[in-house]
Short mmCIF file of C-alpha atoms in Angstrom, two decimals:
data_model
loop_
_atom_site.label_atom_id
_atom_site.label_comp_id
_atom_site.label_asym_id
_atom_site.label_seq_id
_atom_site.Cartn_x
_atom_site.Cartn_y
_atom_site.Cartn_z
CA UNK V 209 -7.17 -55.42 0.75
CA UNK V 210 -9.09 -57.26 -2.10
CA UNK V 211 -12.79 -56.35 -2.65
CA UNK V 212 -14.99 -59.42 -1.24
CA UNK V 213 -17.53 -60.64 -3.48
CA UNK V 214 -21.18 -59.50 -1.60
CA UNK V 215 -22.38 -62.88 0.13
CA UNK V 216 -26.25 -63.65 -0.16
CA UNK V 217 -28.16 -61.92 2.10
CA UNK V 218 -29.84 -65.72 2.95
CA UNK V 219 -26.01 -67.18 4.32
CA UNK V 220 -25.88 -67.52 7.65
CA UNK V 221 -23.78 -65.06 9.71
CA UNK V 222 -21.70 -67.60 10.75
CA UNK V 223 -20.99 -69.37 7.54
CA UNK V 224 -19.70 -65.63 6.00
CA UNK V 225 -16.43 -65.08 7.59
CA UNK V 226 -15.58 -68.63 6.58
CA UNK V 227 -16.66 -68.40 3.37
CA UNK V 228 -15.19 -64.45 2.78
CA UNK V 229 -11.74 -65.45 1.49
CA UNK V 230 -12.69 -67.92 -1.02
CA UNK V 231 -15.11 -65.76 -3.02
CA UNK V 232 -12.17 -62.68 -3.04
CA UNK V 233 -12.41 -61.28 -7.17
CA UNK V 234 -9.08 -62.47 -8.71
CA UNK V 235 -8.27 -59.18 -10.37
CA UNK V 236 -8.48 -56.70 -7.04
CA UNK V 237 -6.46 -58.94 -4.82
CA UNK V 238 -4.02 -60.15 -7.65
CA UNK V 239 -1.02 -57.56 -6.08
CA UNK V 240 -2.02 -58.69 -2.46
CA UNK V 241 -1.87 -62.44 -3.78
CA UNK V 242 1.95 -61.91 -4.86
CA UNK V 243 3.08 -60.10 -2.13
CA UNK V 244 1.92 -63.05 0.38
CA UNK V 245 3.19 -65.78 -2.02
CA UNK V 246 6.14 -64.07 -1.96
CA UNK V 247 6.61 -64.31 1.73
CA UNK V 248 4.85 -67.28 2.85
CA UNK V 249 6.06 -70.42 4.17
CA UNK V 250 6.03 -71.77 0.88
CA UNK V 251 6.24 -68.95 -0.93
CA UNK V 252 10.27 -69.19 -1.37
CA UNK V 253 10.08 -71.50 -3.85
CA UNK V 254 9.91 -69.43 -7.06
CA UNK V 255 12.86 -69.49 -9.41
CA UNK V 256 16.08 -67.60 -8.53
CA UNK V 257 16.11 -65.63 -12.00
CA UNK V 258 12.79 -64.26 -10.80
CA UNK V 259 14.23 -63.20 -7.78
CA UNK V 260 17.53 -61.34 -9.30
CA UNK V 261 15.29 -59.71 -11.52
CA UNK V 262 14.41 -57.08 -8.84
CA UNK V 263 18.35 -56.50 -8.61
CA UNK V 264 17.74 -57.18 -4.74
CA UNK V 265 17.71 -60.47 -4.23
CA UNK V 266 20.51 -62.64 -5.77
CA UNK V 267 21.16 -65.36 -2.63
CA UNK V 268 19.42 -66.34 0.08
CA UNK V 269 20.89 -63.21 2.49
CA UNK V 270 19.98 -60.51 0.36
CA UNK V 271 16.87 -61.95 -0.09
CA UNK V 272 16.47 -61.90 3.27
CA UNK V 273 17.75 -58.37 3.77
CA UNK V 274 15.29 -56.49 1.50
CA UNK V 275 12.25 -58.74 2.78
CA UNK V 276 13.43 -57.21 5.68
CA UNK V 277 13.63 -53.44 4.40
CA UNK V 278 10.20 -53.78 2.94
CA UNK V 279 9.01 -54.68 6.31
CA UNK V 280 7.69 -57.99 5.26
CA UNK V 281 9.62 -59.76 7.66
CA UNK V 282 10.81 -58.39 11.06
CA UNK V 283 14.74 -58.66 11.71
CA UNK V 284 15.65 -61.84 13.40
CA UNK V 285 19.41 -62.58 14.57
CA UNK V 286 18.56 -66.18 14.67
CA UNK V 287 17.26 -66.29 11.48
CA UNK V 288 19.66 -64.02 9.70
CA UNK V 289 22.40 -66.49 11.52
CA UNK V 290 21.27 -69.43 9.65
CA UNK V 291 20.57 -67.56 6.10
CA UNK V 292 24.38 -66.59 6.64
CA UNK V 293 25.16 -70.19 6.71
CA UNK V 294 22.96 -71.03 3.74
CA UNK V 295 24.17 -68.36 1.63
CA UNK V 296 27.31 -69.74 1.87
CA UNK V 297 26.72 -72.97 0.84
CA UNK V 298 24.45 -71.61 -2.10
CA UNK V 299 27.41 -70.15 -3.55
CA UNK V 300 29.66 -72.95 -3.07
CA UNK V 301 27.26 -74.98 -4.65
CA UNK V 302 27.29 -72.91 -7.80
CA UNK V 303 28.85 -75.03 -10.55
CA UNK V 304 28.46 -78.40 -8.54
CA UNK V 305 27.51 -81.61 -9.55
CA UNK V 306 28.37 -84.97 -8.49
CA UNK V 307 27.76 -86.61 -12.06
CA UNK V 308 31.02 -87.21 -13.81
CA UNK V 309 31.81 -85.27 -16.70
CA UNK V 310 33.22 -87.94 -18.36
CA UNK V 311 33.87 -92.00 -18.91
CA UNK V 312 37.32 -91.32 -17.81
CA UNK V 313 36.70 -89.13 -14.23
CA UNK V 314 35.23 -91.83 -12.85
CA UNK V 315 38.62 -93.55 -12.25
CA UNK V 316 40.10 -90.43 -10.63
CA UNK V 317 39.78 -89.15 -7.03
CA UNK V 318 36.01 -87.32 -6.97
CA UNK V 319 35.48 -83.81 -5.77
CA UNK V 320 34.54 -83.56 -1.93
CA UNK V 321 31.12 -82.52 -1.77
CA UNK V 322 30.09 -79.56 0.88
CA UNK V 323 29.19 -80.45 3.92
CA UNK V 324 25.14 -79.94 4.09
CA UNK V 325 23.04 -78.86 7.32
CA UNK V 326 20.57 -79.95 9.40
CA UNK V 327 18.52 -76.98 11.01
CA UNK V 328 16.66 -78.12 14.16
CA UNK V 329 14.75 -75.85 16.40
CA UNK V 330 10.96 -75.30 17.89
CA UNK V 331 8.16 -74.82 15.53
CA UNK V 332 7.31 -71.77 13.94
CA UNK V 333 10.70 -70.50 13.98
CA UNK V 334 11.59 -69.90 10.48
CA UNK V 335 13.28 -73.10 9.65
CA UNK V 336 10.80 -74.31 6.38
CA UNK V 337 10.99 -70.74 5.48
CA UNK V 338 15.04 -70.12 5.19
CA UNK V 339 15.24 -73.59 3.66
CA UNK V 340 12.96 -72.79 1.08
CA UNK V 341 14.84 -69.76 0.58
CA UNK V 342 18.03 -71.52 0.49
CA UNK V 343 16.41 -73.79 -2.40
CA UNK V 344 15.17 -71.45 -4.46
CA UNK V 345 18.22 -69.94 -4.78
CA UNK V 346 20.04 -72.89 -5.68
CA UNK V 347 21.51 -72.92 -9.75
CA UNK V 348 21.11 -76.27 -10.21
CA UNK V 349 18.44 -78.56 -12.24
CA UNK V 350 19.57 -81.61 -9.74
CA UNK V 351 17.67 -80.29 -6.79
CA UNK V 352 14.58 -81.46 -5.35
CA UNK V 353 12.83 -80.43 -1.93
CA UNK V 354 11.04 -83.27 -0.45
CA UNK V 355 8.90 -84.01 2.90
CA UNK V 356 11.01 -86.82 4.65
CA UNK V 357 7.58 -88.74 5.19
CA UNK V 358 7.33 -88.22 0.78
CA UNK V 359 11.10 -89.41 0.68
CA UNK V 360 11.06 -92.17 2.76
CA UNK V 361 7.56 -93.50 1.30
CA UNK V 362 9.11 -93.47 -2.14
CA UNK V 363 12.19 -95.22 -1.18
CA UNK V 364 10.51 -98.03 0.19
CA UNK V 365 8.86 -98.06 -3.37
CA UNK V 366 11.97 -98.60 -5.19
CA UNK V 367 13.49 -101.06 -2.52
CA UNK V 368 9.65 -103.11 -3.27
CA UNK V 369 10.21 -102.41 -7.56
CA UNK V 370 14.25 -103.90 -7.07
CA UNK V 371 13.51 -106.70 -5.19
CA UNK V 372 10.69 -107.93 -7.23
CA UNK V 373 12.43 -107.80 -10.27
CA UNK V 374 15.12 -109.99 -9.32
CA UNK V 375 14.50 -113.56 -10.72
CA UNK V 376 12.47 -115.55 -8.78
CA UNK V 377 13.82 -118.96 -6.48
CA UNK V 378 14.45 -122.15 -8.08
CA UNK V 379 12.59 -125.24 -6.76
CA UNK V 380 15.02 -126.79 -4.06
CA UNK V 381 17.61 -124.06 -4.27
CA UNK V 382 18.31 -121.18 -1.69
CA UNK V 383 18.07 -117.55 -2.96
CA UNK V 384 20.86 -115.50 -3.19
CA UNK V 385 20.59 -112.45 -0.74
CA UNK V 386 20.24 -108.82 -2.39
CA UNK V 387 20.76 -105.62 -1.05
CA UNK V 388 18.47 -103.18 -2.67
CA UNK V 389 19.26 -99.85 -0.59
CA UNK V 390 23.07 -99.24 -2.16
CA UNK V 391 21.28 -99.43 -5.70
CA UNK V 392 18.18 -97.29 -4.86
CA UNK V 393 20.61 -94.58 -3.35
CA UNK V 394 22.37 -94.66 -6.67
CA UNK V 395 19.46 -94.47 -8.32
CA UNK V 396 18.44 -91.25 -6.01
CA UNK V 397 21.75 -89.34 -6.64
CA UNK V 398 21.77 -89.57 -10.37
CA UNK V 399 18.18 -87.58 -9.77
CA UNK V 400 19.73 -85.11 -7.12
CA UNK V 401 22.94 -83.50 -6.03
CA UNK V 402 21.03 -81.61 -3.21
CA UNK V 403 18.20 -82.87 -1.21
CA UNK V 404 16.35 -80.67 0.91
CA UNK V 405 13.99 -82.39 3.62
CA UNK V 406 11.63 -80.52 5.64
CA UNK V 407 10.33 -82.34 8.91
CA UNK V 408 13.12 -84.81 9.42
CA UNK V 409 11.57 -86.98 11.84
CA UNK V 410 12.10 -91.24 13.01
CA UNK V 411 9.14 -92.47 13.91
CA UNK V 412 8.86 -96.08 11.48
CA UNK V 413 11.32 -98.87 12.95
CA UNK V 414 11.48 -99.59 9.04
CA UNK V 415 12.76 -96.70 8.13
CA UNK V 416 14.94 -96.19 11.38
CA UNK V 417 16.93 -99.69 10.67
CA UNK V 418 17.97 -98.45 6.72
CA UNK V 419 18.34 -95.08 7.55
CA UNK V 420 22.60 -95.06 8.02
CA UNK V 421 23.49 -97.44 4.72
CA UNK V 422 21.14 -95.19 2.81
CA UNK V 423 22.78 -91.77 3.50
CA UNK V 424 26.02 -93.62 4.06
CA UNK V 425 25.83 -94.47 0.13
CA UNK V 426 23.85 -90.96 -1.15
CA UNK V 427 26.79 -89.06 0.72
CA UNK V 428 29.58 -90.95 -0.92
CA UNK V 429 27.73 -90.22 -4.10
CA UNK V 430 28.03 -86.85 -3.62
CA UNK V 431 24.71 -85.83 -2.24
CA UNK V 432 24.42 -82.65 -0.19
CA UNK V 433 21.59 -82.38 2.37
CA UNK V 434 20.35 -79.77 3.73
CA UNK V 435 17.16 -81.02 6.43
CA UNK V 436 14.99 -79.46 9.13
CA UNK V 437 13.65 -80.72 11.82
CA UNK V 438 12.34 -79.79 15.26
CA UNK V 439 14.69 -82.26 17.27
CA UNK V 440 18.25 -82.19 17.66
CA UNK V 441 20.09 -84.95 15.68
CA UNK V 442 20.83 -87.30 19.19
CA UNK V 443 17.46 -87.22 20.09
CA UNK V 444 15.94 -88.38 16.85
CA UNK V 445 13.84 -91.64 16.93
CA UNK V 446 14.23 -91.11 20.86
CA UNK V 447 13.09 -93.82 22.84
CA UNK V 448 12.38 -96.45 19.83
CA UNK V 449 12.20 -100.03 18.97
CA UNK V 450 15.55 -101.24 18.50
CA UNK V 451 16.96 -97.90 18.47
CA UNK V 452 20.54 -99.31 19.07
CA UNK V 453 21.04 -100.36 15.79
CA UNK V 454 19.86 -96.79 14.85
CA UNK V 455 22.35 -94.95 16.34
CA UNK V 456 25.21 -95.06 13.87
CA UNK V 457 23.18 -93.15 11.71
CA UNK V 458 23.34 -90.11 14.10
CA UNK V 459 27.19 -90.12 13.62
CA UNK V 460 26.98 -90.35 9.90
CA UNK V 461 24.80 -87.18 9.47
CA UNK V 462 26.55 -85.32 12.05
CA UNK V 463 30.03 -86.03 9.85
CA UNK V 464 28.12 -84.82 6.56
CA UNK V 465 25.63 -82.14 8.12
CA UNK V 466 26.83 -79.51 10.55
CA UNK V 467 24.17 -78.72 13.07
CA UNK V 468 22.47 -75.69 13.28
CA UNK V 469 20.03 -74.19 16.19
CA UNK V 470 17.41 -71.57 14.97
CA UNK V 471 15.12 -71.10 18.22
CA UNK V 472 13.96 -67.42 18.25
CA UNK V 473 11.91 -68.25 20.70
CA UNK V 474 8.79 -67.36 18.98
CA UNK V 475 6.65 -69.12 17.08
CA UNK V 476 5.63 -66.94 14.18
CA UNK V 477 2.59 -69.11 13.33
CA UNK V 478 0.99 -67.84 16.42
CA UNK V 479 0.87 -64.24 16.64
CA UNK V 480 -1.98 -61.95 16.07
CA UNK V 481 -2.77 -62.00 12.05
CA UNK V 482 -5.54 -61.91 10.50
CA UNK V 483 -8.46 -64.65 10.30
CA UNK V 484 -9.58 -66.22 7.66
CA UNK V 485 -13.18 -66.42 9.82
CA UNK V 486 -14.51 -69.14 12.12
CA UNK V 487 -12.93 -72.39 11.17
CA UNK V 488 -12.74 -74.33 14.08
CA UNK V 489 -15.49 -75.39 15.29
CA UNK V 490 -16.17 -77.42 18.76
CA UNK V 491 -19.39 -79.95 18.91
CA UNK V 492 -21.00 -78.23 21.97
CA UNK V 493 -21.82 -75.08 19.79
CA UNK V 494 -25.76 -74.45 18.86
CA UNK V 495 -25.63 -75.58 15.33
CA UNK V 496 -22.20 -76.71 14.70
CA UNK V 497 -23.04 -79.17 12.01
CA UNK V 498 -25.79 -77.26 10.19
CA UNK V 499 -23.48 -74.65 10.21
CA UNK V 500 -21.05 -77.00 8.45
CA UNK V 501 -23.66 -78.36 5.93
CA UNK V 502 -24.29 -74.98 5.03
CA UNK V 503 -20.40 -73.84 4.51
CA UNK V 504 -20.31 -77.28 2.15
CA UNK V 505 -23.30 -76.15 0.36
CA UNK V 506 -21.92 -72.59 -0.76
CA UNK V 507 -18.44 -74.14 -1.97
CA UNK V 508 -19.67 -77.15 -3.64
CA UNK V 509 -22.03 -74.30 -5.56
CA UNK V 510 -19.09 -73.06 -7.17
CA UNK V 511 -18.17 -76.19 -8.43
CA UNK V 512 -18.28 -78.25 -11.50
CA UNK V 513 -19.64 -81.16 -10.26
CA UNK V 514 -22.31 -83.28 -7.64
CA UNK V 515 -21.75 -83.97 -4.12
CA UNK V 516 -21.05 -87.70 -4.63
CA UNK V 517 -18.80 -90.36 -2.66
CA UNK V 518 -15.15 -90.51 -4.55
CA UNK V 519 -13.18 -93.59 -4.73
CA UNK V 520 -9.30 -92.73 -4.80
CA UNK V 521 -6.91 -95.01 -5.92
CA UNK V 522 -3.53 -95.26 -3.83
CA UNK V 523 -0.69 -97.91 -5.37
CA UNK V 524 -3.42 -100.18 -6.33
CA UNK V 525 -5.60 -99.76 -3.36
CA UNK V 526 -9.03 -98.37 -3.23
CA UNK V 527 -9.46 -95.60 -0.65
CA UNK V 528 -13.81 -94.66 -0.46
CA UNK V 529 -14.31 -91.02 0.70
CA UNK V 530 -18.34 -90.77 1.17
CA UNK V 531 -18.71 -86.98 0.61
CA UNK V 532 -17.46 -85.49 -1.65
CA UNK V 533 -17.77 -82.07 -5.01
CA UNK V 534 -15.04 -80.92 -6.91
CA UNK V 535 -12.15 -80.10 -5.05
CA UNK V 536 -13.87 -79.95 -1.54
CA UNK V 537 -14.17 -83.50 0.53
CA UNK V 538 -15.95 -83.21 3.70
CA UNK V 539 -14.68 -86.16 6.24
CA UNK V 540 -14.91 -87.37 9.26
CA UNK V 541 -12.22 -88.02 11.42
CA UNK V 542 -12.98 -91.79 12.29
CA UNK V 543 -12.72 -91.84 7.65
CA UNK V 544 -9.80 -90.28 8.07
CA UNK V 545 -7.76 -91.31 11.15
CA UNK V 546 -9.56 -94.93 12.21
CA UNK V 547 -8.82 -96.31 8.71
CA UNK V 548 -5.48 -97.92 8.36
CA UNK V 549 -4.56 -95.00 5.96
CA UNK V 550 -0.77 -93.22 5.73
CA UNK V 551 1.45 -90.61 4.54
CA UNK V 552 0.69 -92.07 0.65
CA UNK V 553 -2.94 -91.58 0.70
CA UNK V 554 -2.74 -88.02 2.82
CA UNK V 555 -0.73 -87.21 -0.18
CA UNK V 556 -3.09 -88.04 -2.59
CA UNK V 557 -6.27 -86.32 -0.89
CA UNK V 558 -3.87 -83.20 -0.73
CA UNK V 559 -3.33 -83.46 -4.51
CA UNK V 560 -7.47 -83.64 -5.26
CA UNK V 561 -8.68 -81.19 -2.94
CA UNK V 562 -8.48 -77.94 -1.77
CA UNK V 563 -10.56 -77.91 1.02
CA UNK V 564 -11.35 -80.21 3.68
CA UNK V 565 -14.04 -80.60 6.41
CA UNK V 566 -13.37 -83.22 9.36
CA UNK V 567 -15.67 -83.75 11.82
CA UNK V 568 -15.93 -85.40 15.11
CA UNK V 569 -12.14 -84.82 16.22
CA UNK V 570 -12.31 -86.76 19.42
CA UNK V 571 -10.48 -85.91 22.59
CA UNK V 572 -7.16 -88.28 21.83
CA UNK V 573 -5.59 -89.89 24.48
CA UNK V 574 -2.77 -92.45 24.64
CA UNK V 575 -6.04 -94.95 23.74
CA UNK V 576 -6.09 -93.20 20.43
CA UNK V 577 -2.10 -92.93 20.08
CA UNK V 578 -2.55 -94.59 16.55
CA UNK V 579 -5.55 -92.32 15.84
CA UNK V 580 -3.31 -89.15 17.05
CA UNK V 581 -0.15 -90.30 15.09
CA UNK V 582 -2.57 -89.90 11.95
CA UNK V 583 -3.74 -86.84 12.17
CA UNK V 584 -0.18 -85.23 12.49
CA UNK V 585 0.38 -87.28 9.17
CA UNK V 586 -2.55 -85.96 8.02
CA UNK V 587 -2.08 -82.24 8.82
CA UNK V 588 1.58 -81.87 7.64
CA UNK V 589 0.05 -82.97 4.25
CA UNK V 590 -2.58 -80.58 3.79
CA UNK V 591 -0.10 -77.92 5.19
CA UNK V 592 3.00 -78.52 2.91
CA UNK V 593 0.12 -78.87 -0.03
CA UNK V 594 -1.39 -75.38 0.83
CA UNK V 595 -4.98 -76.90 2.01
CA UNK V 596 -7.65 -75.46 3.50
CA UNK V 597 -9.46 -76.93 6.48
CA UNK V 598 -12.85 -76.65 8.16
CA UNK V 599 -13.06 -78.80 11.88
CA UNK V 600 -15.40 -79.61 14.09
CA UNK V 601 -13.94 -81.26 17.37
CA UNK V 602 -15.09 -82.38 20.91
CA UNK V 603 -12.49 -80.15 22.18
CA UNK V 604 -10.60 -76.52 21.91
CA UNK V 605 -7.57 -76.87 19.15
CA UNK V 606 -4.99 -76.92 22.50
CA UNK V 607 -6.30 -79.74 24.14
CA UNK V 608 -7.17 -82.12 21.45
CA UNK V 609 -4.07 -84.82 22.35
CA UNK V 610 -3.92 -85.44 26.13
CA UNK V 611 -1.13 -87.79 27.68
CA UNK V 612 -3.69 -88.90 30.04
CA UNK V 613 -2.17 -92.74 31.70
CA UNK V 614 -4.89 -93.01 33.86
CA UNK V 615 -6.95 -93.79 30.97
CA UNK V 616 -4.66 -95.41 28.92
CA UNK V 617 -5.71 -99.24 28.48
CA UNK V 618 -2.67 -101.21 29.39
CA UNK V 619 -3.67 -104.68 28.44
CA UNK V 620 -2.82 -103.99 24.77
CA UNK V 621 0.57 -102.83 25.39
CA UNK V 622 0.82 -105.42 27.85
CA UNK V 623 0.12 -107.82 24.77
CA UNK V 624 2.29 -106.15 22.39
CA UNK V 625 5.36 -105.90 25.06
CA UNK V 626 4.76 -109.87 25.43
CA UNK V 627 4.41 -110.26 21.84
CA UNK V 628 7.74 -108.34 21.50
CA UNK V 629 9.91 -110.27 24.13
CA UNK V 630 9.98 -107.23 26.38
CA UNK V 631 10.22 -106.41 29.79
CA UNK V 632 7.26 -104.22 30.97
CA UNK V 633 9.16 -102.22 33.61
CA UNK V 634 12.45 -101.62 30.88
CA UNK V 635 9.25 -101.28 27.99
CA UNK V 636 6.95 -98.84 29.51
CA UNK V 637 9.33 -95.92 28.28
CA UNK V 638 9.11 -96.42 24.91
CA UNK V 639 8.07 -94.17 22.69
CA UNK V 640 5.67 -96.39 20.93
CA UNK V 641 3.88 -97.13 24.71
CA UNK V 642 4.42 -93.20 26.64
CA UNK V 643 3.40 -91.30 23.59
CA UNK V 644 6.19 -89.09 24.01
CA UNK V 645 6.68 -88.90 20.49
CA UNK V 646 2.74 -87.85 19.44
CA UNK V 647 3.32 -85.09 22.39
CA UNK V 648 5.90 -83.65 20.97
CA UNK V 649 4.96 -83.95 17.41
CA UNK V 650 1.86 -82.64 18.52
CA UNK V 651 3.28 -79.41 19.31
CA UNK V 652 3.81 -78.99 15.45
CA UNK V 653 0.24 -79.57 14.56
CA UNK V 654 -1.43 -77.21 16.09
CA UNK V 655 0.89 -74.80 15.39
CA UNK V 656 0.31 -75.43 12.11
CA UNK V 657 -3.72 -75.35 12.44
CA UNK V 658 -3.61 -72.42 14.19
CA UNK V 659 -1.89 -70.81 10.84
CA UNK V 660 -4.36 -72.87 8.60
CA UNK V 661 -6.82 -70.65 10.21
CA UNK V 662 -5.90 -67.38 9.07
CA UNK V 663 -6.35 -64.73 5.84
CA UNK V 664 -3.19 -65.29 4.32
CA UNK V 665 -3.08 -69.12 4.29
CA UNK V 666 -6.60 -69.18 2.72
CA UNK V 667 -5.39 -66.50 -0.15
CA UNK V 668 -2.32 -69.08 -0.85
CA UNK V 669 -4.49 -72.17 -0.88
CA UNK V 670 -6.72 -71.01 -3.74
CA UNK V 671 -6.46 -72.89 -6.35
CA UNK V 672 -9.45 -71.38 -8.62
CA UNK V 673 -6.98 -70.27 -11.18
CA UNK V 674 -5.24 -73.54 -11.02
CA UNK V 675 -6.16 -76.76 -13.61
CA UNK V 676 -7.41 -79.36 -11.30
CA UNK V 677 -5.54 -82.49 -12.32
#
């Protein structure tokens, strides 16, 4: 274990074990550093060659098999199961491309790509983990490994960049319909030959009605996907808008994905490691906030600035966060989650800062769907970005989203069913009125905050060695 820097003797006890993890000295905990990186969630991602370079670990199973003999992971059948799978593919993939070779091959029959997978199962299972594996593994340049929320934003960026430059309407005269998504997913597989999604989830009625001619013309042009996700492929975008016209695309990735279960039936974010220190606070505790102010005060010490508001820029918009030093932001949630802000700009505060404080988590029932839908936005951000998080709610982590009807205010659905041409009775099961879908995506969040919390996230998320961009 790395040597901690002493803390002042004037820091308050409770601000220390918060605090002990980001003040570690670099050359002490430099071997522990590469042994977690290795193994964490993330930590898959480093270049094959590096890998073989041990002699151990030249595909995703043998990788798997000496993490497993160095007792950095415990066996799991499940788990081993899939990596099977994926090794497999990561070897038929050697040599791969869907780019023809030359003018001439692109008049003769094209080689049928593998089929890909899509790996559903409960969270904490393993599934971001043997993916990453997978992907790392890879020996191709034409790979990239993308957050289907990251994906799906940028697509919508290129369908917006085709259709504006298309000339504009003549006085008097019709315009002459284009369809952008054929051309954008041409665009996308001259970039890729394998696209690897983590958290393959419907939840946009924009995305859901584009979703089958888009992977319809990637997999004709030779893209391989490999996804996870924690539903099943029929049950995705489960009881949404218009979700007739969304079912064809279920067919389409079953034909080019096979399906694969990993449910271990643990959830290896949860069990007993070691904390990072008190992290999580709730409102009701003498002091909360000073404690807070004081946690603020001994990071933004150590950095190269003043606590100042920060203005962000998002696509041309202006995004104001009021507190704010270095690389640490400290929020609250109503700045964070009441705003009309998405996926884009949760991207963006992930890029600037390491550290986050948000404050004021209220108890979120279906009244605060919207609000709740945000914050699972939010925290899959931070947590595919490595970021560190400080919170001080109303309520214990476990009961933050309750699917309370009693207190739901039915007027506004009411308005938005009428609005929509819908029957109540035939409406009220909707996902976008029950909530079913924050409930169950909810399950993923604080899974994830619960490993946010501990020693070994914090090591990864340092960034103190890192050029801040």
């Amino acid at each position: 274990m790395a040597a901690c820097i002493p803390l002042s003797l004037k820091m308050s006890p409770l601000v220390a074990p918060g605090l002990r993890y980001l003040v570690k000295e670099r050359h002490s905990s430099r071997k522990l550093l590469k042994t977690l990186t290795d193994v964490s969630r993330r930590g898959y991602t480093a270049p094959a060659q590096q890998a073989a370079e041990d002699g151990r670990a030249s595909g995703p199973l043998q990788h798997y098999s000496s993490l497993i003999t160095d007792g950095v992971l415990r066996e799991d059948e499940h788990q081993r199961a899939v990596v099977h799978k994926l090794d497999q593919l990561q070897k038929t993939l050697r040599g791969y491309s869907n780019t023809p070779t030359s003018f001439f091959t692109k008049f003769f029959t094209k080689p049928k790509p593998p089929k890909g997978y899509y790996i559903y199962g409960d969270v904490g299972t393993g599934k971001t983990m043997v993916m990453d594996m997978f992907y790392s593994h890879v020996e191709t340049e034409k790979k990239k490994r993308v957050h289907f929320h990251g994906f799906m934003l940028d697509v919508h960026k290129r369908i917006h960049r085709l259709k504006q430059s298309m000339p504009k309407r003549k006085a008097g005269k019709m315009a002459k319909s284009y369809d952008p998504i054929a051309p954008v997913a041409e665009e996308i597989s001259e970039e890729a030959c394998l696209l690897c999604f983590d958290e393959f989830q419907v939840t946009d009625i924009a995305d859901a009605m584009i979703l089958k001619q888009l992977f319809e013309n990637l997999f004709l042009h030779g893209v391989v996907v490999v996804a996870t996700s924690n539903r099943p492929p029929e049950d995705l975008y489960k009881n949404g808008l218009q979700r007739v016209n969304f079912v064809p695309f279920i067919a389409v990735l079953q034909q080019y994905c096979q399906t694969l279960r990993l449910d271990s039936g643990v959830d290896y974010r949860r069990r007993n490691r070691p904390s990072a220190g008190k992290l999580y606070f709730l409102s009701s505790e003498a002091d909360a906030e000073a404690t807070l102010d004081k946690m603020f005060d001994e990071l933004a010490f150590k950095q190269n600035d003043i606590t100042r508001p920060r203005v962000l820029n998002v696509h041309g918009r202006k995004v104001l966060l009021n507190k704010a030093c270095g690389t640490i932001a400290d929020c609250t949630f109503e700045e964070l989650c009441d705003r009309p802000l998405g996926a884009s700009d949760y991207l963006e505060i992930s890029r600037l800062f390491d550290t986050l404080f948000i404050r004021h988590v209220p108890l979120l029932t279906l009244n605060k769907k919207t609000q709740a839908r945000r914050l699972i936005t939010l925290v899959d951000a931070l947590y595919d970005h490595k970021v560190r998080m400080v919170i001080l709610a109303d309520h214990p982590l476990e009961d933050i989203f309750v699917q309370d009807h009693e207190d739901h205010d039915h007027h506004e659905s009411h308005v938005l069913m009428d609005d929509l041409g819908l029957k109540r009775d035939a409406a009220s099961d909707l996902s976008i009125f029950s909530g079913e879908e924050e409930v169950f995506a909810f399950q993923r969040t604080v899974s994830r905050l619960t490993e946010m919390q501990t020693e070994q996230y914090w090591l990864e998320g340092d960034r103190s060695t890192k050029s801040q961009v």
